[in-house]
Amino acid sequence: TQLIKPRIREILSKKLPEGLVDLLPKHWVQIGDILILPLREELLPYKYEIAKVYAEVLGVKTVLRKGWILGEFREPHYEIIYGSDTITIHKENGILYKLDVARIMFSPANVKERVRMSSIAKPNELVVDMFAGIGHLSLPIAKYCKAKVIAIEKNPYTFKFLVENIELNKVQDRMTAYNIDNREFPGKNIADRILMGYVIKTHEFIPKALEIAKDEAVIHYHNTVPEKLMPEEPFATFEKIARQHGYEAELLESKIIKRYAPGVWHVVLDVRVYKK
Ligand code: SAM
């Protein structure tokens, strides 16, 4: 990027009115051969020219304008400003993630957590991923830990990619996918480890996680937390709900994943639960 930025600047300084060149994005996200570009309002009248130059210099097929990730399915709302194909295969940590970047979230800030999952489980464990997405967190477990994984994803479109990714990464023998709402998952008292990679409302799913968990299990509990409630939250809520359902909870580790919004953090807690 050291050489790329001056090159982009040089080309666009001939096409944009003076002053606007300084507003060009200096950071962007590349997923496979697709670029997500944050563009300020002032640049919008020139968005096509700008996107074309970034695409050519960076060698990507499609450029999306960064927007918001919203709703139950955590779907991105990004505008296509160059190219048309939004499906790509992103390689990270030796894993192939196929996805539609315009419709499925893939957060670069979660990379550490995806990589951490590669060595988290033992081969004899059964892991249940309650919010699997395209297999963001559970493909590394199936591939590198060799544990058995059940991946649950409610959105049918995302599920299609989850199934493809299981095949692309050749983990069919250990990873099974369900296209259902995790609250409908029938397994009880089966999981050694549970992934809850969700935000905003994750606490609502704790009772279901405890139902799926064995009498003793580890839960990787993600949630978004207002800074003023930290560090007590979100463990205080987790522990309270666990006790209401006959489980004790022990906090093994807690980590900040990223800033989610001003004053709000996305955190992950590793919690050991055991039946009282
Ligand atoms: N766990 C991955 C991660 O942390 O990178 C993907 C997270 S994505 C934010 C959450 C996924 O959970 C979405 O694909 C969404 O469709 C799915 N989801 C939301 N509610 C669900 C539910 N009740 N049951 C199953 N999947 C659900």
Short mmCIF file of C-alpha atoms and ligand atoms in Angstrom, two decimals:
data_model
loop_
_atom_site.label_atom_id
_atom_site.label_comp_id
_atom_site.label_asym_id
_atom_site.label_seq_id
_atom_site.Cartn_x
_atom_site.Cartn_y
_atom_site.Cartn_z
CA THR A 1 0.00 0.00 0.00
CA GLN A 2 2.96 2.35 0.43
CA LEU A 3 3.26 2.60 -3.37
CA ILE A 4 -0.41 2.14 -4.17
CA LYS A 5 -1.67 5.26 -2.41
CA PRO A 6 0.56 7.77 -4.25
CA ARG A 7 -0.27 6.03 -7.54
CA ILE A 8 -4.03 6.32 -6.94
CA ARG A 9 -3.58 9.92 -5.87
CA GLU A 10 -1.53 10.77 -8.90
CA ILE A 11 -4.09 9.35 -11.36
CA LEU A 12 -7.09 10.89 -9.60
CA SER A 13 -5.52 14.32 -9.12
CA LYS A 14 -5.97 14.72 -12.89
CA LYS A 15 -9.66 13.78 -12.73
CA LEU A 16 -10.94 15.41 -9.53
CA PRO A 17 -11.39 19.07 -8.59
CA GLU A 18 -8.66 20.43 -6.36
CA GLY A 19 -9.00 19.65 -2.69
CA LEU A 20 -10.97 16.45 -3.16
CA VAL A 21 -7.83 14.35 -3.62
CA ASP A 22 -7.07 14.82 0.07
CA LEU A 23 -10.41 13.22 0.93
CA LEU A 24 -9.69 9.98 -0.93
CA PRO A 25 -9.90 6.89 1.31
CA LYS A 26 -6.53 5.85 2.73
CA HIS A 27 -7.89 2.62 4.19
CA TRP A 28 -10.07 0.00 2.59
CA VAL A 29 -10.98 -3.64 2.98
CA GLN A 30 -10.26 -6.25 0.36
CA ILE A 31 -12.12 -9.56 0.55
CA GLY A 32 -10.98 -11.94 -2.19
CA ASP A 33 -11.00 -9.81 -5.32
CA ILE A 34 -13.63 -7.38 -4.06
CA LEU A 35 -12.95 -4.00 -2.50
CA ILE A 36 -15.03 -2.27 0.17
CA LEU A 37 -14.27 1.43 -0.02
CA PRO A 38 -15.42 4.03 2.52
CA LEU A 39 -16.34 7.13 0.49
CA ARG A 40 -17.17 10.51 1.96
CA GLU A 41 -20.22 12.45 0.77
CA GLU A 42 -18.07 15.05 -1.00
CA LEU A 43 -16.64 12.36 -3.27
CA LEU A 44 -19.95 10.83 -4.33
CA PRO A 45 -20.34 12.84 -7.57
CA TYR A 46 -17.08 11.18 -8.71
CA LYS A 47 -17.68 7.73 -7.23
CA TYR A 48 -17.53 5.86 -10.56
CA GLU A 49 -14.23 7.41 -11.64
CA ILE A 50 -12.76 6.86 -8.20
CA ALA A 51 -13.88 3.24 -7.95
CA LYS A 52 -12.50 2.47 -11.42
CA VAL A 53 -9.05 3.75 -10.50
CA TYR A 54 -8.94 1.84 -7.20
CA ALA A 55 -10.12 -1.31 -9.03
CA GLU A 56 -7.46 -1.00 -11.71
CA VAL A 57 -4.59 -0.18 -9.37
CA LEU A 58 -5.51 -2.85 -6.81
CA GLY A 59 -6.56 -5.43 -9.41
CA VAL A 60 -10.05 -6.17 -8.07
CA LYS A 61 -13.16 -6.99 -10.11
CA THR A 62 -15.77 -5.15 -8.03
CA VAL A 63 -15.86 -2.13 -5.74
CA LEU A 64 -18.55 -1.60 -3.10
CA ARG A 65 -19.17 1.56 -1.15
CA LYS A 66 -19.02 0.80 2.55
CA GLY A 67 -22.36 1.15 4.33
CA TRP A 68 -24.04 -0.44 7.36
CA ILE A 69 -24.50 -3.99 8.59
CA LEU A 70 -28.05 -4.36 9.84
CA GLY A 71 -30.80 -6.65 11.01
CA GLU A 72 -31.27 -10.15 12.32
CA PHE A 73 -29.05 -11.64 9.61
CA ARG A 74 -26.33 -8.97 10.03
CA GLU A 75 -26.55 -8.18 6.30
CA PRO A 76 -24.35 -5.50 4.75
CA HIS A 77 -25.98 -2.63 2.89
CA TYR A 78 -23.27 -1.73 0.41
CA GLU A 79 -23.71 0.00 -2.96
CA ILE A 80 -21.96 -1.50 -6.00
CA ILE A 81 -19.98 1.28 -7.68
CA TYR A 82 -17.74 -0.68 -10.02
CA GLY A 83 -18.18 -4.09 -11.63
CA SER A 84 -21.09 -6.42 -10.94
CA ASP A 85 -19.97 -9.77 -9.53
CA THR A 86 -20.01 -9.66 -5.73
CA ILE A 87 -19.21 -13.33 -5.10
CA THR A 88 -15.62 -14.21 -4.30
CA ILE A 89 -13.38 -16.67 -2.49
CA HIS A 90 -11.34 -15.11 0.28
CA LYS A 91 -8.33 -17.03 1.58
CA GLU A 92 -7.32 -16.50 5.20
CA ASN A 93 -5.25 -18.68 7.51
CA GLY A 94 -5.29 -21.47 4.91
CA ILE A 95 -9.08 -21.52 4.80
CA LEU A 96 -11.23 -20.74 1.77
CA TYR A 97 -14.26 -18.60 2.52
CA LYS A 98 -16.67 -18.27 -0.41
CA LEU A 99 -19.25 -15.53 0.05
CA ASP A 100 -21.30 -12.76 -1.50
CA VAL A 101 -19.56 -9.68 -0.09
CA ALA A 102 -22.56 -7.46 -0.91
CA ARG A 103 -24.93 -9.57 1.20
CA ILE A 104 -22.92 -11.41 3.86
CA MET A 105 -20.74 -9.82 6.51
CA PHE A 106 -17.07 -10.73 6.80
CA SER A 107 -15.35 -8.48 9.28
CA PRO A 108 -11.59 -7.98 8.91
CA ALA A 109 -11.53 -6.94 12.57
CA ASN A 110 -12.63 -10.44 13.59
CA VAL A 111 -9.56 -12.08 12.01
CA LYS A 112 -7.80 -12.70 15.35
CA GLU A 113 -10.82 -14.51 16.68
CA ARG A 114 -11.12 -16.64 13.53
CA VAL A 115 -7.43 -17.56 13.86
CA ARG A 116 -7.76 -18.18 17.63
CA MET A 117 -10.41 -20.79 16.85
CA SER A 118 -7.82 -22.87 14.89
CA SER A 119 -6.33 -24.19 18.13
CA ILE A 120 -9.17 -23.87 20.61
CA ALA A 121 -10.69 -27.37 20.57
CA LYS A 122 -9.55 -30.98 20.98
CA PRO A 123 -10.27 -33.60 18.30
CA ASN A 124 -12.71 -35.53 20.49
CA GLU A 125 -14.97 -32.54 21.14
CA LEU A 126 -18.39 -31.82 19.69
CA VAL A 127 -18.65 -28.11 18.89
CA VAL A 128 -21.96 -26.38 18.07
CA ASP A 129 -21.80 -23.05 16.23
CA MET A 130 -25.18 -21.37 16.86
CA PHE A 131 -24.61 -18.44 14.45
CA ALA A 132 -22.42 -20.05 11.81
CA GLY A 133 -22.63 -17.55 8.94
CA ILE A 134 -20.46 -18.97 6.15
CA GLY A 135 -18.42 -20.89 8.73
CA HIS A 136 -16.35 -17.85 9.81
CA LEU A 137 -15.42 -19.32 13.20
CA SER A 138 -16.23 -23.00 12.81
CA LEU A 139 -14.32 -23.84 9.61
CA PRO A 140 -10.99 -23.22 11.46
CA ILE A 141 -12.15 -25.58 14.23
CA ALA A 142 -13.15 -28.35 11.83
CA LYS A 143 -10.04 -27.96 9.68
CA TYR A 144 -7.29 -27.47 12.26
CA CYS A 145 -8.62 -28.86 15.56
CA LYS A 146 -10.20 -31.85 13.80
CA ALA A 147 -13.16 -31.59 16.17
CA LYS A 148 -16.71 -32.51 15.12
CA VAL A 149 -18.75 -29.41 14.31
CA ILE A 150 -22.46 -28.74 13.97
CA ALA A 151 -23.00 -25.39 12.25
CA ILE A 152 -26.42 -23.72 12.43
CA GLU A 153 -27.34 -20.86 10.08
CA LYS A 154 -30.83 -19.46 9.67
CA ASN A 155 -30.45 -17.33 6.53
CA PRO A 156 -30.97 -19.64 3.48
CA TYR A 157 -28.69 -17.56 1.23
CA THR A 158 -25.81 -17.57 3.73
CA PHE A 159 -26.43 -21.27 4.37
CA LYS A 160 -25.77 -22.03 0.67
CA PHE A 161 -22.24 -20.66 1.07
CA LEU A 162 -21.73 -22.46 4.38
CA VAL A 163 -22.44 -25.77 2.64
CA GLU A 164 -20.10 -24.88 -0.24
CA ASN A 165 -17.35 -23.87 2.18
CA ILE A 166 -17.56 -27.17 4.02
CA GLU A 167 -16.85 -28.88 0.69
CA LEU A 168 -14.22 -26.38 -0.48
CA ASN A 169 -12.28 -26.96 2.73
CA LYS A 170 -12.85 -30.72 2.62
CA VAL A 171 -14.23 -31.04 6.13
CA GLN A 172 -17.47 -32.85 5.19
CA ASP A 173 -16.49 -35.80 7.37
CA ARG A 174 -16.54 -33.69 10.55
CA MET A 175 -18.79 -30.72 9.86
CA THR A 176 -22.59 -30.79 9.43
CA ALA A 177 -24.76 -27.77 8.64
CA TYR A 178 -28.38 -27.04 9.56
CA ASN A 179 -30.48 -24.35 7.86
CA ILE A 180 -32.71 -23.58 10.86
CA ASP A 181 -33.19 -21.03 13.60
CA ASN A 182 -30.90 -22.27 16.37
CA ARG A 183 -33.87 -22.13 18.78
CA GLU A 184 -35.34 -25.00 16.76
CA PHE A 185 -32.22 -27.16 17.01
CA PRO A 186 -33.27 -30.43 18.65
CA GLY A 187 -29.93 -31.52 20.23
CA LYS A 188 -29.86 -31.46 24.04
CA ASN A 189 -26.92 -31.96 26.40
CA ILE A 190 -24.54 -32.79 23.53
CA ALA A 191 -21.93 -30.01 23.10
CA ASP A 192 -18.49 -29.72 24.71
CA ARG A 193 -18.11 -26.26 23.23
CA ILE A 194 -20.54 -23.70 21.85
CA LEU A 195 -19.87 -20.68 19.65
CA MET A 196 -22.21 -17.71 19.99
CA GLY A 197 -20.79 -15.35 17.35
CA TYR A 198 -23.58 -12.80 17.39
CA VAL A 199 -24.09 -9.23 18.64
CA ILE A 200 -26.70 -6.99 20.29
CA LYS A 201 -29.07 -9.75 21.42
CA THR A 202 -26.79 -12.68 22.12
CA HIS A 203 -27.94 -12.91 25.77
CA GLU A 204 -31.42 -13.92 24.57
CA PHE A 205 -29.89 -17.15 23.27
CA ILE A 206 -28.08 -18.19 26.49
CA PRO A 207 -30.90 -20.52 27.67
CA LYS A 208 -30.79 -22.36 24.32
CA ALA A 209 -26.99 -22.61 24.51
CA LEU A 210 -27.27 -24.17 27.99
CA GLU A 211 -29.78 -26.67 26.66
CA ILE A 212 -27.36 -27.72 23.91
CA ALA A 213 -24.37 -27.77 26.32
CA LYS A 214 -23.27 -30.88 28.17
CA ASP A 215 -23.32 -30.73 32.00
CA GLU A 216 -19.90 -29.15 31.64
CA ALA A 217 -18.99 -27.11 28.56
CA VAL A 218 -17.19 -24.01 27.31
CA ILE A 219 -19.16 -21.23 25.64
CA HIS A 220 -17.55 -18.54 23.49
CA TYR A 221 -20.02 -15.79 24.14
CA HIS A 222 -19.87 -12.70 21.92
CA ASN A 223 -21.88 -9.56 22.51
CA THR A 224 -21.82 -5.79 22.14
CA VAL A 225 -21.36 -3.88 25.38
CA PRO A 226 -21.60 -0.16 26.22
CA GLU A 227 -18.25 0.95 27.61
CA LYS A 228 -19.80 2.35 30.78
CA LEU A 229 -20.99 -1.15 31.77
CA MET A 230 -17.56 -2.72 31.42
CA PRO A 231 -15.80 -4.71 32.77
CA GLU A 232 -18.69 -6.22 34.83
CA GLU A 233 -20.82 -6.75 31.76
CA PRO A 234 -21.49 -8.91 29.90
CA PHE A 235 -20.43 -11.65 32.34
CA ALA A 236 -22.84 -10.44 35.05
CA THR A 237 -25.81 -11.00 32.73
CA PHE A 238 -24.45 -14.31 31.50
CA GLU A 239 -23.96 -15.60 35.05
CA LYS A 240 -27.42 -14.46 36.12
CA ILE A 241 -29.16 -16.23 33.24
CA ALA A 242 -27.01 -19.35 33.71
CA ARG A 243 -27.96 -19.56 37.41
CA GLN A 244 -31.63 -19.18 36.55
CA HIS A 245 -31.20 -22.27 34.39
CA GLY A 246 -29.31 -24.36 36.94
CA TYR A 247 -25.77 -23.68 35.73
CA GLU A 248 -22.74 -22.09 37.37
CA ALA A 249 -20.54 -19.95 35.14
CA GLU A 250 -16.81 -19.36 35.43
CA LEU A 251 -15.15 -16.65 33.37
CA LEU A 252 -12.00 -18.08 31.78
CA GLU A 253 -11.04 -15.18 29.58
CA SER A 254 -12.44 -12.03 28.07
CA LYS A 255 -11.26 -10.15 25.00
CA ILE A 256 -12.20 -7.05 23.09
CA ILE A 257 -12.71 -7.86 19.42
CA LYS A 258 -13.38 -4.38 18.05
CA ARG A 259 -15.07 -1.06 18.53
CA TYR A 260 -18.62 -1.63 17.35
CA ALA A 261 -19.95 1.93 17.59
CA PRO A 262 -18.89 5.02 19.53
CA GLY A 263 -18.75 3.91 23.17
CA VAL A 264 -19.75 0.33 22.36
CA TRP A 265 -17.39 -2.66 22.18
CA HIS A 266 -17.73 -6.09 20.61
CA VAL A 267 -16.31 -8.52 23.17
CA VAL A 268 -15.94 -12.27 23.49
CA LEU A 269 -15.97 -14.16 26.77
CA ASP A 270 -14.81 -17.74 27.21
CA VAL A 271 -17.09 -19.11 29.89
CA ARG A 272 -17.02 -22.54 31.48
CA VAL A 273 -20.49 -23.64 32.51
CA TYR A 274 -21.37 -26.60 34.70
CA LYS A 275 -24.61 -27.95 36.03
CA LYS A 276 -25.25 -27.30 39.71
N1 SAM B 1 -20.29 -16.23 13.82
C1 SAM B 1 -19.70 -15.55 12.67
C2 SAM B 1 -18.67 -14.50 13.14
O1 SAM B 1 -18.67 -14.19 14.35
O2 SAM B 1 -17.87 -14.02 12.32
C3 SAM B 1 -20.79 -14.95 11.79
C4 SAM B 1 -21.55 -13.91 12.50
S1 SAM B 1 -22.92 -13.19 11.70
C5 SAM B 1 -22.81 -11.67 12.61
C6 SAM B 1 -24.29 -13.96 12.51
C7 SAM B 1 -25.00 -15.03 11.70
O3 SAM B 1 -26.02 -15.62 12.52
C8 SAM B 1 -25.70 -14.49 10.47
O4 SAM B 1 -25.28 -15.22 9.36
C9 SAM B 1 -27.20 -14.69 10.77
O5 SAM B 1 -27.94 -14.99 9.62
C10 SAM B 1 -27.18 -15.86 11.74
N2 SAM B 1 -28.33 -15.92 12.65
C11 SAM B 1 -28.98 -14.89 13.23
N3 SAM B 1 -29.95 -15.35 14.05
C12 SAM B 1 -29.90 -16.70 14.00
C13 SAM B 1 -30.66 -17.75 14.64
N4 SAM B 1 -31.63 -17.46 15.49
N5 SAM B 1 -30.33 -19.02 14.35
C14 SAM B 1 -29.33 -19.32 13.48
N6 SAM B 1 -28.60 -18.37 12.84
C15 SAM B 1 -28.88 -17.08 13.10
#
